[in-house]
Short mmCIF file of C-alpha atoms and ligand atoms in Angstrom, two decimals:
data_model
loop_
_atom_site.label_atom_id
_atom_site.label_comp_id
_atom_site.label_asym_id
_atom_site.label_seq_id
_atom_site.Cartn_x
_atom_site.Cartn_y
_atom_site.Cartn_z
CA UNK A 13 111.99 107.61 110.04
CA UNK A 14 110.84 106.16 113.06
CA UNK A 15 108.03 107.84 113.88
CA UNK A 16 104.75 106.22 114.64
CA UNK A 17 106.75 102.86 114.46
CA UNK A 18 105.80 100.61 117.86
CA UNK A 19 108.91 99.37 119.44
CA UNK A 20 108.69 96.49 121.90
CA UNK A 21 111.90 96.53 123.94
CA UNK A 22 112.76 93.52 125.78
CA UNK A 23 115.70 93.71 128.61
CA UNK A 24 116.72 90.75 130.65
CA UNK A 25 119.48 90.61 133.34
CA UNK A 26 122.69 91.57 132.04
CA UNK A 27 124.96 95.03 133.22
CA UNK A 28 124.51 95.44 129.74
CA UNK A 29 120.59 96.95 130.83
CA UNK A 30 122.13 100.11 131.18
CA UNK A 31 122.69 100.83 127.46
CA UNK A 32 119.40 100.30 126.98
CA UNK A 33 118.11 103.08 128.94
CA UNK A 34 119.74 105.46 126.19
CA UNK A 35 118.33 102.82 123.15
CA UNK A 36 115.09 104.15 124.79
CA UNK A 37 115.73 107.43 124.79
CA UNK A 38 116.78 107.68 121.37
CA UNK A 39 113.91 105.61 119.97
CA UNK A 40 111.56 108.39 121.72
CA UNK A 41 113.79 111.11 120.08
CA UNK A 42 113.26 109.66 116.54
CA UNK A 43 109.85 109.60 117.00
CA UNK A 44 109.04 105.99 118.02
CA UNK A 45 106.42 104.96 120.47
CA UNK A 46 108.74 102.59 122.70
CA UNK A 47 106.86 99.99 125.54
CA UNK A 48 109.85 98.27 127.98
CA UNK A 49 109.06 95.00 129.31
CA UNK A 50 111.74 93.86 131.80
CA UNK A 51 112.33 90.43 133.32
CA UNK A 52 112.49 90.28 137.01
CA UNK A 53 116.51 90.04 136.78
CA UNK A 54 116.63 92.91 134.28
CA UNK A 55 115.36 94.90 137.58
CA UNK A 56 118.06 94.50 139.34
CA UNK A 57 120.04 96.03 136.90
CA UNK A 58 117.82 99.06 135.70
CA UNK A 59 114.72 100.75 137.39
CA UNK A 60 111.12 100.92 136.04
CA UNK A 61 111.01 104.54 136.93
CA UNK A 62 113.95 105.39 134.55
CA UNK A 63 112.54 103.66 131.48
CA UNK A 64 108.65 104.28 132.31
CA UNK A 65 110.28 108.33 132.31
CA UNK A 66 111.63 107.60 129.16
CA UNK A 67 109.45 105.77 127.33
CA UNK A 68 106.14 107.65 128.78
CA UNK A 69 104.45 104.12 129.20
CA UNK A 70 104.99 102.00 132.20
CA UNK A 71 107.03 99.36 132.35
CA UNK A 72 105.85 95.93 132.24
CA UNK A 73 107.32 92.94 134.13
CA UNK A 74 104.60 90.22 135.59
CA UNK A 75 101.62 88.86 133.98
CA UNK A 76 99.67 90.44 136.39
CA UNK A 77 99.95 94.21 137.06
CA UNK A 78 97.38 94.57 139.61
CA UNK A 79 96.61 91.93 142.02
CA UNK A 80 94.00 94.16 143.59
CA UNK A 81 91.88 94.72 140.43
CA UNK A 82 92.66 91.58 138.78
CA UNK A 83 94.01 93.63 135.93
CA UNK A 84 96.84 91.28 133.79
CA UNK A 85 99.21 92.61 131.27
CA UNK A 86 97.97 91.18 128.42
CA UNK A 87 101.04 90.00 126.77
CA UNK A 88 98.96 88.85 123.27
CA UNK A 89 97.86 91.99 122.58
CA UNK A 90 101.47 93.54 123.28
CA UNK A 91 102.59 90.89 120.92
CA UNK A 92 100.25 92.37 117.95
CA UNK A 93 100.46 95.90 118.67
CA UNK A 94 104.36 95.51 117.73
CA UNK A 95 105.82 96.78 114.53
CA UNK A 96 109.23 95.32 116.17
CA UNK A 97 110.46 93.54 119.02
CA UNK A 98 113.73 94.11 119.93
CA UNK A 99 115.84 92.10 122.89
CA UNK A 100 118.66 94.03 124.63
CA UNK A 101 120.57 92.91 126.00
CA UNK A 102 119.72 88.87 125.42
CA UNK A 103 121.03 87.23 128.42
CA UNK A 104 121.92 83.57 128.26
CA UNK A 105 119.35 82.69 130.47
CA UNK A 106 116.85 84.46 128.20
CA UNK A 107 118.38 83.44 124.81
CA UNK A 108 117.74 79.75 126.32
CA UNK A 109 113.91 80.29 127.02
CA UNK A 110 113.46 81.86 123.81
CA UNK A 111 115.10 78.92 121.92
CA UNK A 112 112.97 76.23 124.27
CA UNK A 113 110.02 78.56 124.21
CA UNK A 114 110.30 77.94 128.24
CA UNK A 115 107.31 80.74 128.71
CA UNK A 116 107.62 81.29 132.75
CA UNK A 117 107.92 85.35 131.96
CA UNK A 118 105.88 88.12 130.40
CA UNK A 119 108.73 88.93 128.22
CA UNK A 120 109.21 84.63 126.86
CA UNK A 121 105.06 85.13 126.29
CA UNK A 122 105.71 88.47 124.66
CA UNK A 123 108.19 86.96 122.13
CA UNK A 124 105.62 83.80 121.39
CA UNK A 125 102.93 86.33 120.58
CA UNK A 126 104.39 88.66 118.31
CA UNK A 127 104.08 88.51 114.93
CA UNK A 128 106.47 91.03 113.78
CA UNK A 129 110.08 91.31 113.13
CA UNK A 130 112.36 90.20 115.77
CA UNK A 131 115.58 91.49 116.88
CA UNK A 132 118.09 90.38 119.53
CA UNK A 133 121.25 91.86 120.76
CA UNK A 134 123.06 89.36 123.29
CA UNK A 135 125.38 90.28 126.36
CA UNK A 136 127.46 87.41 128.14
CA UNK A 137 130.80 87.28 129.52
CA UNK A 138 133.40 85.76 127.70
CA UNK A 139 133.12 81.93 128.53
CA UNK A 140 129.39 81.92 128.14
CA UNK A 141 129.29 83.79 125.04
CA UNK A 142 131.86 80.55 123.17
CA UNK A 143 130.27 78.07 125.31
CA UNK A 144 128.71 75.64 122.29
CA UNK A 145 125.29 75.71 124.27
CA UNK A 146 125.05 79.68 123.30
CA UNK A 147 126.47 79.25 119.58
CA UNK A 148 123.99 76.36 119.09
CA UNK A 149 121.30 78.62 120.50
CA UNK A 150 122.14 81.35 118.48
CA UNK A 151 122.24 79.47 115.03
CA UNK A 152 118.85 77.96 116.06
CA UNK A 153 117.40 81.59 116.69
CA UNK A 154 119.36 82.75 113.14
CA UNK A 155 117.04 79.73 111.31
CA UNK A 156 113.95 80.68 112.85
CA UNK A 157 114.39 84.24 111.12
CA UNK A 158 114.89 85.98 114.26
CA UNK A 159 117.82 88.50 113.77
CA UNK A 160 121.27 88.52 115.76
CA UNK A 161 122.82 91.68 116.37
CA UNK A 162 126.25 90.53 116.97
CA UNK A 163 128.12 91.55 120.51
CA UNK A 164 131.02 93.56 119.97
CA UNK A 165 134.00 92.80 121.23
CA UNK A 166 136.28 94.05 124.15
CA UNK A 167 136.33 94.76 127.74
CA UNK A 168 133.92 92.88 130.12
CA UNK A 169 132.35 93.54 132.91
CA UNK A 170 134.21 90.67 134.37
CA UNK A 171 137.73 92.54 133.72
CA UNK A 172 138.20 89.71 130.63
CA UNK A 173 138.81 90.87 127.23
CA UNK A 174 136.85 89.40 123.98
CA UNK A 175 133.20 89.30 122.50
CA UNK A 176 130.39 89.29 124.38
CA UNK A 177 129.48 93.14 125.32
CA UNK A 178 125.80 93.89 123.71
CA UNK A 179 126.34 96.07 120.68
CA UNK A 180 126.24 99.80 121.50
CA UNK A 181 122.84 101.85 121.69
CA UNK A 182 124.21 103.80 118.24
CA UNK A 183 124.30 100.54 116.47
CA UNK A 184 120.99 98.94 117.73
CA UNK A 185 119.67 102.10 116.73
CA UNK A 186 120.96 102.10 113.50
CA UNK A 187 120.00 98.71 113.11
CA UNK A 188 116.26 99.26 113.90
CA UNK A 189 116.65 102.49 111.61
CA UNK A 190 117.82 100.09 108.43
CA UNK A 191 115.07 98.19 109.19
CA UNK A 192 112.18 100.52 108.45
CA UNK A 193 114.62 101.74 105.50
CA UNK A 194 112.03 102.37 103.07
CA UNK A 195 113.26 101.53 99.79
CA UNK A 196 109.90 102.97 97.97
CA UNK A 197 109.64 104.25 94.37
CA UNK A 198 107.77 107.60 95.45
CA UNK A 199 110.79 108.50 97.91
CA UNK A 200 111.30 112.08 97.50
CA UNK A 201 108.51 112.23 94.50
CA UNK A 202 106.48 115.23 95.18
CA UNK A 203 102.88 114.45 96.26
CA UNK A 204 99.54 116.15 96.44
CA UNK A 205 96.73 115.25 98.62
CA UNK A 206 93.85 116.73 99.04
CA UNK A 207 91.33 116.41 101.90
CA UNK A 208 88.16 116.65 103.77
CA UNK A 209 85.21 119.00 102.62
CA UNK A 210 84.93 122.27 100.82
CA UNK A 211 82.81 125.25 102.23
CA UNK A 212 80.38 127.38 99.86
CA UNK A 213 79.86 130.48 101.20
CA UNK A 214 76.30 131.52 101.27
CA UNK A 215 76.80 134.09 103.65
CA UNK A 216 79.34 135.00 106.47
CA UNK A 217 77.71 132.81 108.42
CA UNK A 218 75.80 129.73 105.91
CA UNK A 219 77.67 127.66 103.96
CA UNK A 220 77.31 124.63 101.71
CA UNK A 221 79.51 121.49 102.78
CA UNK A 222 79.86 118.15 103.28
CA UNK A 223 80.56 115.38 105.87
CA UNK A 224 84.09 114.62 104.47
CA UNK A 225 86.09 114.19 107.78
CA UNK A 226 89.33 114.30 106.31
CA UNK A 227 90.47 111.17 107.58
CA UNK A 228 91.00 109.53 104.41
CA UNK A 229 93.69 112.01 102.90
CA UNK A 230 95.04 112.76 106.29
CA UNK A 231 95.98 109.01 106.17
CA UNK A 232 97.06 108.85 103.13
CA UNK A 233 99.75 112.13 103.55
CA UNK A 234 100.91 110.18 106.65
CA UNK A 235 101.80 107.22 104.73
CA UNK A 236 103.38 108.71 101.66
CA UNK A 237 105.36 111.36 104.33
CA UNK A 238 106.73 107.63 105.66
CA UNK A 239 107.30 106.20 102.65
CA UNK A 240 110.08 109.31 101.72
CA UNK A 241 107.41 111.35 99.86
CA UNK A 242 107.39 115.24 100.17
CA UNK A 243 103.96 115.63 100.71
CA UNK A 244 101.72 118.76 100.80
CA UNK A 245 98.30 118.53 101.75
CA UNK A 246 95.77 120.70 100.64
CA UNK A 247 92.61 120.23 103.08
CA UNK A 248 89.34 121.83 103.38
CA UNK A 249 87.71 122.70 106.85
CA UNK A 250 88.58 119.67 109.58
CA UNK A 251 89.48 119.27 113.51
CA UNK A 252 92.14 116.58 112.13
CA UNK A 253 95.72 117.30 113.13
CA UNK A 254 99.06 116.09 111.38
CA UNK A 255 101.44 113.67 113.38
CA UNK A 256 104.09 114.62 111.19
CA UNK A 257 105.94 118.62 111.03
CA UNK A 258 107.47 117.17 108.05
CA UNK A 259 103.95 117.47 105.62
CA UNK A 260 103.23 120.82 103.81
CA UNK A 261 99.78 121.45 105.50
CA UNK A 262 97.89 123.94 103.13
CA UNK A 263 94.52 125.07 104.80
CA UNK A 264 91.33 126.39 101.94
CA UNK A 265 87.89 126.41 102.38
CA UNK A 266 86.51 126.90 99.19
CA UNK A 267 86.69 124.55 96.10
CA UNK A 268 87.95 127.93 94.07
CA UNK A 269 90.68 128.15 96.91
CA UNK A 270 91.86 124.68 96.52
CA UNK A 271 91.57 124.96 92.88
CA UNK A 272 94.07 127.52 93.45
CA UNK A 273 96.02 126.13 96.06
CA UNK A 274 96.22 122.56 93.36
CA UNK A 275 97.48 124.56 90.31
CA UNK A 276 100.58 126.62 92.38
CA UNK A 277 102.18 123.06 92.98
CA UNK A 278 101.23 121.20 89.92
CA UNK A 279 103.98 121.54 87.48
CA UNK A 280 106.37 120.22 89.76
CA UNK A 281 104.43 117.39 91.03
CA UNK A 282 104.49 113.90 90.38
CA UNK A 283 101.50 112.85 91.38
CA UNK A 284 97.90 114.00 92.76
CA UNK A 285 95.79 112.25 95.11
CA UNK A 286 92.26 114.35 95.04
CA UNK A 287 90.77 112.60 98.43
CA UNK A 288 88.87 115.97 98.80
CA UNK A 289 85.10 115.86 98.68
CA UNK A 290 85.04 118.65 96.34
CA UNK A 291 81.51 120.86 96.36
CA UNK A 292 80.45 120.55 92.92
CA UNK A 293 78.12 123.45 93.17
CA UNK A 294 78.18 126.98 95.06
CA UNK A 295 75.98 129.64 95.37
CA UNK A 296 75.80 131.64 92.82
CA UNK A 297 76.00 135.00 94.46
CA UNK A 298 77.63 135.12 98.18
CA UNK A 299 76.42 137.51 100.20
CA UNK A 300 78.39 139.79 101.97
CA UNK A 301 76.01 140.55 104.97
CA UNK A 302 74.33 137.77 106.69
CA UNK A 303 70.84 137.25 105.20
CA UNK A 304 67.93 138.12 107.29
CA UNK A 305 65.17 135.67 107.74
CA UNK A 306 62.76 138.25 106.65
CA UNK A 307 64.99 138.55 103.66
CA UNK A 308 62.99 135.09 101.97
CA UNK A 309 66.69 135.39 99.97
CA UNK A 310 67.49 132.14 101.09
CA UNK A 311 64.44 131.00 100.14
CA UNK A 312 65.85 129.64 96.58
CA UNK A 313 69.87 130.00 96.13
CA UNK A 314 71.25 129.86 92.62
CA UNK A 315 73.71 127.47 92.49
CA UNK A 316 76.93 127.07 89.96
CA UNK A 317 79.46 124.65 88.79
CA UNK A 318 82.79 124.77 90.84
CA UNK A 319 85.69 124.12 88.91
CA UNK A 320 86.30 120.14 88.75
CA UNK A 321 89.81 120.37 89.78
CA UNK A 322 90.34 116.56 88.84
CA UNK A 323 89.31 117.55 85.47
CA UNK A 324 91.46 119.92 85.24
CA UNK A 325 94.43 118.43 86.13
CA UNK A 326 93.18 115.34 83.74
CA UNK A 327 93.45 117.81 80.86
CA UNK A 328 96.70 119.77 81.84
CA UNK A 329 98.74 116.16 82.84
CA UNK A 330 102.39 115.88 81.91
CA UNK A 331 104.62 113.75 83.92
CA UNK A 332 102.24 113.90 86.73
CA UNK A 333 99.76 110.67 88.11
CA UNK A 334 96.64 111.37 89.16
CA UNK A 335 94.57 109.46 91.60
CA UNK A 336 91.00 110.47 91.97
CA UNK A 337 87.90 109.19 94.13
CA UNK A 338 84.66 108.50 93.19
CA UNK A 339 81.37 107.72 95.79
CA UNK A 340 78.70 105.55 93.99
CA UNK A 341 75.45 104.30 94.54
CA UNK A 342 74.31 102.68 91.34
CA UNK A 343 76.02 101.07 88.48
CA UNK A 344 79.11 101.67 90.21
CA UNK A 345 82.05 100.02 88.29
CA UNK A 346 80.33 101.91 85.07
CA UNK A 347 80.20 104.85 86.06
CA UNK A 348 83.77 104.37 88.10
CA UNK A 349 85.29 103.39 84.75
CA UNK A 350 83.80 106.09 82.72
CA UNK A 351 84.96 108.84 85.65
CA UNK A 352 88.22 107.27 85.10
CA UNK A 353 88.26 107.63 81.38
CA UNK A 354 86.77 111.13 81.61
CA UNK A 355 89.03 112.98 83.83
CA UNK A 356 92.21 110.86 82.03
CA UNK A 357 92.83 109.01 85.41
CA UNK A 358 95.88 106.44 86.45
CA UNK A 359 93.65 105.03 88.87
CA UNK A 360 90.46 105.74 90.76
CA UNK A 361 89.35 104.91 94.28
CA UNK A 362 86.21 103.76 94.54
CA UNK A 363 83.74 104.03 97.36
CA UNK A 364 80.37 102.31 97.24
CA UNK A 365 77.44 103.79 100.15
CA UNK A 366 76.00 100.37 99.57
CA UNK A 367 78.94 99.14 101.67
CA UNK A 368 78.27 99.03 105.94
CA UNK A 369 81.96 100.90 106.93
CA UNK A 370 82.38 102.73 104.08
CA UNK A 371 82.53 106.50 103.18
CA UNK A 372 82.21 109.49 105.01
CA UNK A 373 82.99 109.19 109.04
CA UNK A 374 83.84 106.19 109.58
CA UNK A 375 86.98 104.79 110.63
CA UNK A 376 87.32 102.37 107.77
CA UNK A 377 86.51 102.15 104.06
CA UNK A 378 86.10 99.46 101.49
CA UNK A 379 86.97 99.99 97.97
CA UNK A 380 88.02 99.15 94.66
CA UNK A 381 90.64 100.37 92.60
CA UNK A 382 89.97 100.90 89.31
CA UNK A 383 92.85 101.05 86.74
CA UNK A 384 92.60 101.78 83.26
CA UNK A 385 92.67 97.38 82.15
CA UNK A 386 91.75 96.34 85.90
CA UNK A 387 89.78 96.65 88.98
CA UNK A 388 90.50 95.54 92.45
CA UNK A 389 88.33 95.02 95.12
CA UNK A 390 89.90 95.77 98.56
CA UNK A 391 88.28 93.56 102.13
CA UNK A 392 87.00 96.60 104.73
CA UNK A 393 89.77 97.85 106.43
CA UNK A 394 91.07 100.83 108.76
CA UNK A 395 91.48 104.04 106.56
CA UNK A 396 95.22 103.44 107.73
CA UNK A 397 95.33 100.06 105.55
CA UNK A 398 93.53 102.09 102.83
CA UNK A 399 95.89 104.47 102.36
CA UNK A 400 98.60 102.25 102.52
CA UNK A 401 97.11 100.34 99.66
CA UNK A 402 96.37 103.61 97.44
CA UNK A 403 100.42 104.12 98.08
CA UNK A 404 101.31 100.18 97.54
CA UNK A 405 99.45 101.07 94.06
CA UNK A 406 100.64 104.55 93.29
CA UNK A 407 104.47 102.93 93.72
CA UNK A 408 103.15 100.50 90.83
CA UNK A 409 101.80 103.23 88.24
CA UNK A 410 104.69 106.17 89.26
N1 LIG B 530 86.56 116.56 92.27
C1 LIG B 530 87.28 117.66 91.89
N2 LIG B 530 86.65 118.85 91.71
C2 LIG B 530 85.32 118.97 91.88
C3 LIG B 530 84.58 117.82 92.26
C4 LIG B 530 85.24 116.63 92.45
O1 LIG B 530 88.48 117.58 91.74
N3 LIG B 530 84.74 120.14 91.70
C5 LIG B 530 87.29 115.30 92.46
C6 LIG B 530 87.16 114.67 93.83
O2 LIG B 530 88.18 115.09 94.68
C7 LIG B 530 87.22 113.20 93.55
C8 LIG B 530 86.58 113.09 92.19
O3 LIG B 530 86.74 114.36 91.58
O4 LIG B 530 88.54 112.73 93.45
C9 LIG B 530 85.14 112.78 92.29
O5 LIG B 530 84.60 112.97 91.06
P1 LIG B 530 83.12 113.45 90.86
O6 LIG B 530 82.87 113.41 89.41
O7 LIG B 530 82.81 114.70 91.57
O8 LIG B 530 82.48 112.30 91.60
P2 LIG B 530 81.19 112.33 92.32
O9 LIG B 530 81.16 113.41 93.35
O10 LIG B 530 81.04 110.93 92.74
O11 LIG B 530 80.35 112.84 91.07
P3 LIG B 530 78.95 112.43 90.53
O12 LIG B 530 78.05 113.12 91.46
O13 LIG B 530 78.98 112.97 89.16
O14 LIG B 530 78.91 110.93 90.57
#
């Protein structure tokens, strides 16, 4: 559930640290990329090397981490690259700057950087815990949307007995676990996506392809896989790997072989998303032996229809969705909308060439989605964004 999620753990002074070395350690086990930043007291309490072990990142604690090069931690962009920020254990001293905004530490600047959801998990002795400075502090936090995971009670490190201790690594996992809790529509829905090129054989050594680099429906399986789907992907020839075991990884060359490869999962799908550039012609005759210059077969190749797999599916649809892609140069909501109608679409992704950033390569795509009543034009974003999107839609038309 975690994985791929960016975990900014804060720890301040409190003997409490220590819990957090396992919170680390289980973050990294679930598959989360985990970066420690540490308050000069929290070192007293827990060692870089441990957590920089752990966590496979070093562990930041000053603004500047190199005097010699002039290199600086820069805490903004630690701030963005967050999906969550998470402080534990929240001493008093810390739970004070973050209320006053009091910014004399990496981790203070950290916290007014980051735009994502923030979590903390405080750990005082007894006394300090009641005192009304640290219940006023906490109900301040509470209003400003920043989440409280309660201490538990029992014994302190002090010998006294009550609340205070920082919640155990089990339940700030847990917690950070229910909060990427996807509650998505296509959770367990069985998904196809298909990706990159297809090869025509002309030869055993010539082929007809594409510049599809499969980073559009590699994106797009990674998103759905998060979101709860089962997912298999279907993908023509790419260097791309998966960052998820979980995805059914189906590897064709051919447009016959995905053809083939489509039609085995169909009937128990529930929906398609054909990202593959699919050849629409091949060579008419494939040669066994590699053609010889001399040959002059190459000269002229006969070319044939492929299947249109999206057609196919179009025509053969019962409970399933289909989402299909279209590249366009000219007249392209037209011909989008027609594509749609044709292939009896839910909705169709829409690439325009005339668009700097889009299509084939790049890291990032602009398009529209075309539904059957509407269109909606998407800003350029990261293929990442995309495919969120095409699964933010799907969720709407499952
Ligand atoms: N497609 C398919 N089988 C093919 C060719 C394409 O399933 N043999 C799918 C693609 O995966 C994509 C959509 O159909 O989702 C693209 O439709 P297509 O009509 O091929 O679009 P263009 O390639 O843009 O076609 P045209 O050249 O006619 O504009």
């Amino acid at each position: 559930m975690l994985r791929g999620k960016r975990i900014l753990l804060g720890i301040s002074g409190s003997i409490a640290a220590y819990k957090s070395i396992i919170l680390v350690r289980e973050l990294v086990k679930e598959g989360a990329e985990v970066q420690v930043i540490c308050t000069k007291a929290a070192l007293d309490f827990v060692t870089p090397i441990t957590l920089a072990t752990l966590s496979k990142r070093p562990v930041f604690s000053e603004f500047i981490k190199s005097r010699e090069s002039g290199e600086w931690t820069n805490h903004v962009a630690l701030g963005k690259w967050a999906d969550l920020l998470i402080i534990a254990p929240m001493s008093a001293n810390t739970l004070s700057k973050l209320v006053s905004g009091n910014c004399d530490n990496l981790l203070i600047a950290t916290y007014l950087s980051a735009d994502c959801p923030i979590y903390v998990a405080p750990a005082m002795d007894l006394d300090m815990y009641k005192h009304w400075t640290t219940t006023r502090n906490l109900n301040l936090l509470q209003e400003r949307s920043v989440n409280v995971i309660e201490s538990e009670d029992g014994e302190l490190a002090s010998g006294l007995v009550g609340k205070g201790r920082m919640a155990e690594p089990e339940t700030l996992l847990s917690t950070i676990k229910r909060h990427f809790e996807v509650d998505s529509r296509i959770a367990g829905k069985h998904l196809i996506v298909t990706a990159g090129p297809t090869f025509e054989k002309i030869d055993p050594v010539r082929f007809i392809g594409n510049y599809s680099s499969g980073k559009m429906g590699f994106a797009i399986a990674e998103i759905a896989e998060q979101y709860g789907a089962v997912v298999t992907l279907i993908t023509g020839p790419t260097s791309l790997s998966l960052n998820s075991d979980s995805i059914n990884r189906i590897d064709i060359e051919s447009a016959e072989e995905m053809f083939e490869a489509v039609k085995k999962e169909y009937d128990n799908c529930d929906a398609v998303i054909m990202s593959a550039a699919v050849a629409d012609y091949r060579p008419k005759v494939r040669y066994s032996s590699k053609l010889k210059k001399a040959d002059r077969a190459i000269d002229a190749i006969e070319l044939e229809d492929t299947q249109d797999i999206l057609k196919w599916l179009g025509s053969n649809k019962n409970q399933q969705k289909l989402i299909g892609f279209a590249l366009e140069t000219d007249n392209e909501l037209a011909n989008a909308q027609k594509k749609l109608e044709n292939k009896n679409l839910d909705m169709l992704v829409m690439n325009s060439l005339n668009d700097k950033g889009a299509g084939f390569g790049t890291d990032t795509n602009k398009v529209t989605f075309i539904f059957p009543e509407s269109n909606v034009t998407h800003e350029l974003k990261s293929k990442k964004e995309v495919a969120k999107d095409i699964i933010d839609a799907l969720e709407t038309i499952i």
